[in-house]
CSV table of C-alpha atoms in Angstrom, one decimal:
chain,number,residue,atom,x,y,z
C,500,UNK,CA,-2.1,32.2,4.9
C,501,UNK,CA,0.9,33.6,4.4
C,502,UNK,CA,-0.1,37.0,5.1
C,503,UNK,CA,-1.2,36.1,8.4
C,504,UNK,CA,2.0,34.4,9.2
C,505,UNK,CA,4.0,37.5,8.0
C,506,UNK,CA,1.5,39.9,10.3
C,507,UNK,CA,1.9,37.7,13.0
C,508,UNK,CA,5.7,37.5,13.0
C,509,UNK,CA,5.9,41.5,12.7
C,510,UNK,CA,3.6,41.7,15.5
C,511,UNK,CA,6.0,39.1,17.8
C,512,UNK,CA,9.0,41.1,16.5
C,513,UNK,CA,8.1,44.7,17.6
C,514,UNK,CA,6.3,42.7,20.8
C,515,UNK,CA,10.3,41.4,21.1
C,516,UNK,CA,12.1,44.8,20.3
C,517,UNK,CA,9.8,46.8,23.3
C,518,UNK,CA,11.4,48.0,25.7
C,519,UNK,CA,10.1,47.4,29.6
C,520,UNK,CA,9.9,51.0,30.3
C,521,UNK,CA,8.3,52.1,33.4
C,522,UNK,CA,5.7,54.1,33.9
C,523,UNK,CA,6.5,57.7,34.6
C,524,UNK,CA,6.2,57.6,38.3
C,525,UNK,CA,8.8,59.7,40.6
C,526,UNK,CA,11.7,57.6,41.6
C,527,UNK,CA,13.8,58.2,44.9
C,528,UNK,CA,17.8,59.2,43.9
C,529,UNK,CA,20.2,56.3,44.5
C,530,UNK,CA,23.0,58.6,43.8
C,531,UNK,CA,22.8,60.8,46.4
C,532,UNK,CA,25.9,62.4,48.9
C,533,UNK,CA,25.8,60.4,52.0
C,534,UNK,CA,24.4,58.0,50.9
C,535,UNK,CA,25.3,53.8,50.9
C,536,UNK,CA,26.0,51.7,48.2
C,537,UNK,CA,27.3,49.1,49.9
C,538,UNK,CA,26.0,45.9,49.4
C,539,UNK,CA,24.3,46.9,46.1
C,540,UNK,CA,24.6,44.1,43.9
C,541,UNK,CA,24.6,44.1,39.8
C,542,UNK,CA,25.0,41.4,37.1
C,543,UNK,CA,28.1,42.1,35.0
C,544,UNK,CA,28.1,41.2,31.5
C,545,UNK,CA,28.4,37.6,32.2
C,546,UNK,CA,25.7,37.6,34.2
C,547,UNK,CA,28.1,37.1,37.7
C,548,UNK,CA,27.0,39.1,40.4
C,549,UNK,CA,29.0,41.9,41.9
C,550,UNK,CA,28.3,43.4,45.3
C,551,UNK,CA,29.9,46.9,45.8
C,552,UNK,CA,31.9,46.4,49.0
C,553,UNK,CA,33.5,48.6,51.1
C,554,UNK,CA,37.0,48.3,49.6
C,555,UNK,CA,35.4,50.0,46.5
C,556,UNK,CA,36.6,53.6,46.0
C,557,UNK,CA,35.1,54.9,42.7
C,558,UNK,CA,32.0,53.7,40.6
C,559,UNK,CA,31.8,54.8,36.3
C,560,UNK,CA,28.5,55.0,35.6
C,561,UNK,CA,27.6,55.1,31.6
C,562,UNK,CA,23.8,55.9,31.1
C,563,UNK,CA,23.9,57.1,27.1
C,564,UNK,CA,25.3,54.6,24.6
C,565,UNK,CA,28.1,57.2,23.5
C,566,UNK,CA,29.5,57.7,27.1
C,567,UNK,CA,29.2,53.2,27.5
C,568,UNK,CA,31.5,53.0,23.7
C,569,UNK,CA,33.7,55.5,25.1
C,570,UNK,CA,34.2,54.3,28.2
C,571,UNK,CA,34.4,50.8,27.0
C,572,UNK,CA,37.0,51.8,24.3
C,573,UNK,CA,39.2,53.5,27.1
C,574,UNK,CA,38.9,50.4,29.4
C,575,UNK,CA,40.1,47.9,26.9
C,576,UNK,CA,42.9,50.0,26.0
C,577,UNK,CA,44.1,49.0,29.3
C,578,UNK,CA,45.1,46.1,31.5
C,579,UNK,CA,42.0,44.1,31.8
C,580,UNK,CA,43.1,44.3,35.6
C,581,UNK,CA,43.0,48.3,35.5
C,582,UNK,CA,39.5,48.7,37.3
C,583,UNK,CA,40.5,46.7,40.3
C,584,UNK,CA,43.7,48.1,40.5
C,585,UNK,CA,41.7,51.6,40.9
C,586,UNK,CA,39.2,50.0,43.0
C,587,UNK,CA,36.7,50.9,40.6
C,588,UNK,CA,33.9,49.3,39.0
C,589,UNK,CA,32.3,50.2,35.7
C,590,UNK,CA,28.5,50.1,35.1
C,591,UNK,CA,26.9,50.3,31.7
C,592,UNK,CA,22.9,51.0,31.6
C,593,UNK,CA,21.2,49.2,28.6
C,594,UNK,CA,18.1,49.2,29.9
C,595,UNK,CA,16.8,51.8,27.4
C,596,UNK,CA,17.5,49.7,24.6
C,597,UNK,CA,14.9,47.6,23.4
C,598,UNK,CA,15.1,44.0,24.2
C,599,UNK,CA,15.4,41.7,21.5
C,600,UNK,CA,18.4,44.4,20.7
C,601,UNK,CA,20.5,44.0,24.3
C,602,UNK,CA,19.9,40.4,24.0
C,603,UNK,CA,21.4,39.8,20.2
C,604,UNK,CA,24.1,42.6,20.2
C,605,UNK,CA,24.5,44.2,23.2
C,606,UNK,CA,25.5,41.6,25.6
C,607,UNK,CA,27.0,39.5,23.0
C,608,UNK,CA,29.5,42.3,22.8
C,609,UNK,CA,29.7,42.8,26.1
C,610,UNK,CA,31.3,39.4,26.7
C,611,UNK,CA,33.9,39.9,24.4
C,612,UNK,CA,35.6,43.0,26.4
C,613,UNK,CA,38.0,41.7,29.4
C,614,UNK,CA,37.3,44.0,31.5
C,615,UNK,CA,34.0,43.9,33.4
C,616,UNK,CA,31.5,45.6,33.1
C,617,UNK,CA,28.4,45.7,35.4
C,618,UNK,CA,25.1,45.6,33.6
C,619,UNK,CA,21.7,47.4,34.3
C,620,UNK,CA,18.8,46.5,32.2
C,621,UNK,CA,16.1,47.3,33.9
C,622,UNK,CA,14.9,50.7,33.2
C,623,UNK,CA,13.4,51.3,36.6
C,624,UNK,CA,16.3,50.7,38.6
C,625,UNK,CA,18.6,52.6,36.2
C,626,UNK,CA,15.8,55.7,36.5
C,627,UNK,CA,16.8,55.8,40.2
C,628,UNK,CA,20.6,56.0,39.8
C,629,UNK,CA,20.3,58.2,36.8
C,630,UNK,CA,17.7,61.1,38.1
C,631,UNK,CA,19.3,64.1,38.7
C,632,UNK,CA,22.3,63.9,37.0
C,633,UNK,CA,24.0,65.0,33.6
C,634,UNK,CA,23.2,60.8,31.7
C,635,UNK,CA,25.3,62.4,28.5
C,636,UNK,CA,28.3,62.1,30.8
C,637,UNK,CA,30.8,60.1,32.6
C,638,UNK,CA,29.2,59.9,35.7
C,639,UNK,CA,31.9,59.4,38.6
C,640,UNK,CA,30.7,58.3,42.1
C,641,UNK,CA,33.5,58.3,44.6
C,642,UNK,CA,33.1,56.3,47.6
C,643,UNK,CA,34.5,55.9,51.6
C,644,UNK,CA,33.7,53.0,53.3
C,645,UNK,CA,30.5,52.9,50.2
C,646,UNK,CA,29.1,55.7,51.1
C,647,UNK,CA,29.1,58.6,48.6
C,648,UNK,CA,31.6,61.6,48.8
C,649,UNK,CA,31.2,63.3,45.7
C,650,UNK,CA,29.6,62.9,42.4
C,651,UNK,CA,30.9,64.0,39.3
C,652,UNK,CA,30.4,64.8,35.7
C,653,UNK,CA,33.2,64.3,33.0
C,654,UNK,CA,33.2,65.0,30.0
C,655,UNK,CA,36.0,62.8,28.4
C,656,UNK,CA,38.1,59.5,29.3
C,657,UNK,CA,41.0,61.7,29.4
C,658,UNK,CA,39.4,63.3,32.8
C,659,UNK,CA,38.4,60.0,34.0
C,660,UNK,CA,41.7,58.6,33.6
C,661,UNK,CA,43.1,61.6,35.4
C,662,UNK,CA,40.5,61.6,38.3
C,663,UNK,CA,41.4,57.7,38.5
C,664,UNK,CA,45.3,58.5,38.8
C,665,UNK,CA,45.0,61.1,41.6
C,666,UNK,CA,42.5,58.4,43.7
């Protein structure tokens, strides 16, 4: 009996820890020049919806783990009012991580930053903003009136913090 109980609860914990990963289907480029984001809308870390609006001038995309601890680092080393201030928003893709892991450590300490950070979890719609671009970077979408401008790769905080300034 209680070999059954201990196969069963190994089988629900790597059931748990799977990631939803899509299938390997070609996904159309969300981060593309000329093209809108406004009135995309993403969960941030407490689960609030944030639409990017017009007023929004720069969008930090994180797609690896080490660029999101980085970036995450740099942010809460400043005001917790520094993205808005920029007109920035930061977004953090999780969505490769398997579930049971986002859920218990991932967005726990998420919450505890004060800055916010927009969440994506699902791993299809982070494949479409991340195809074609350099995912072991800082990726840094600049925006007019939400449409895209330029797109850019950085490599450190230091050059984000230096692209923010001149903005």
């Amino acid at each position: 009996m209680k070999k059954i109980v201990l196969t069963l609860l190994v089988t629900f914990l790597f059931i748990g820890c799977g990631s939803k990963e899509s299938s390997n289907q070609p996904v159309e480029a969300k981060l593309v020049l000329n093209k809108s984001l406004s009135d995309v809308t993403i969960n941030d870390q407490h689960e609030v919806p944030h639409t990017i609006s017009t007023d929004i001038k720069t969008v930090i995309f994180a797609f690896s783990k080490d660029v999101g601890h980085n970036c995450n680092e740099f942010f809460a080393s400043k005001a917790p009012s520094y993205l808005q201030e920029n007109n920035a928003l930061f977004v953090a893709d999780v969505s490769g991580a398997p579930s049971l892991i986002r859920s218990m450590f991932i967005m726990p300490g998420l919450k505890d930053f004060k800055h916010t950070v927009l969440v994506m979890e699902n791993a299809q719609t982070a494949a479409a903003y991340k195809s074609g671009l350099e995912t072991d970077k800082i990726v840094l979408v600049s925006l007019e009136n939400g449409v895209i401008t330029d797109i850019n790769s950085l490599a450190t905080t230091q050059e984000l913090e230096k692209t923010l300034q001149t903005k």
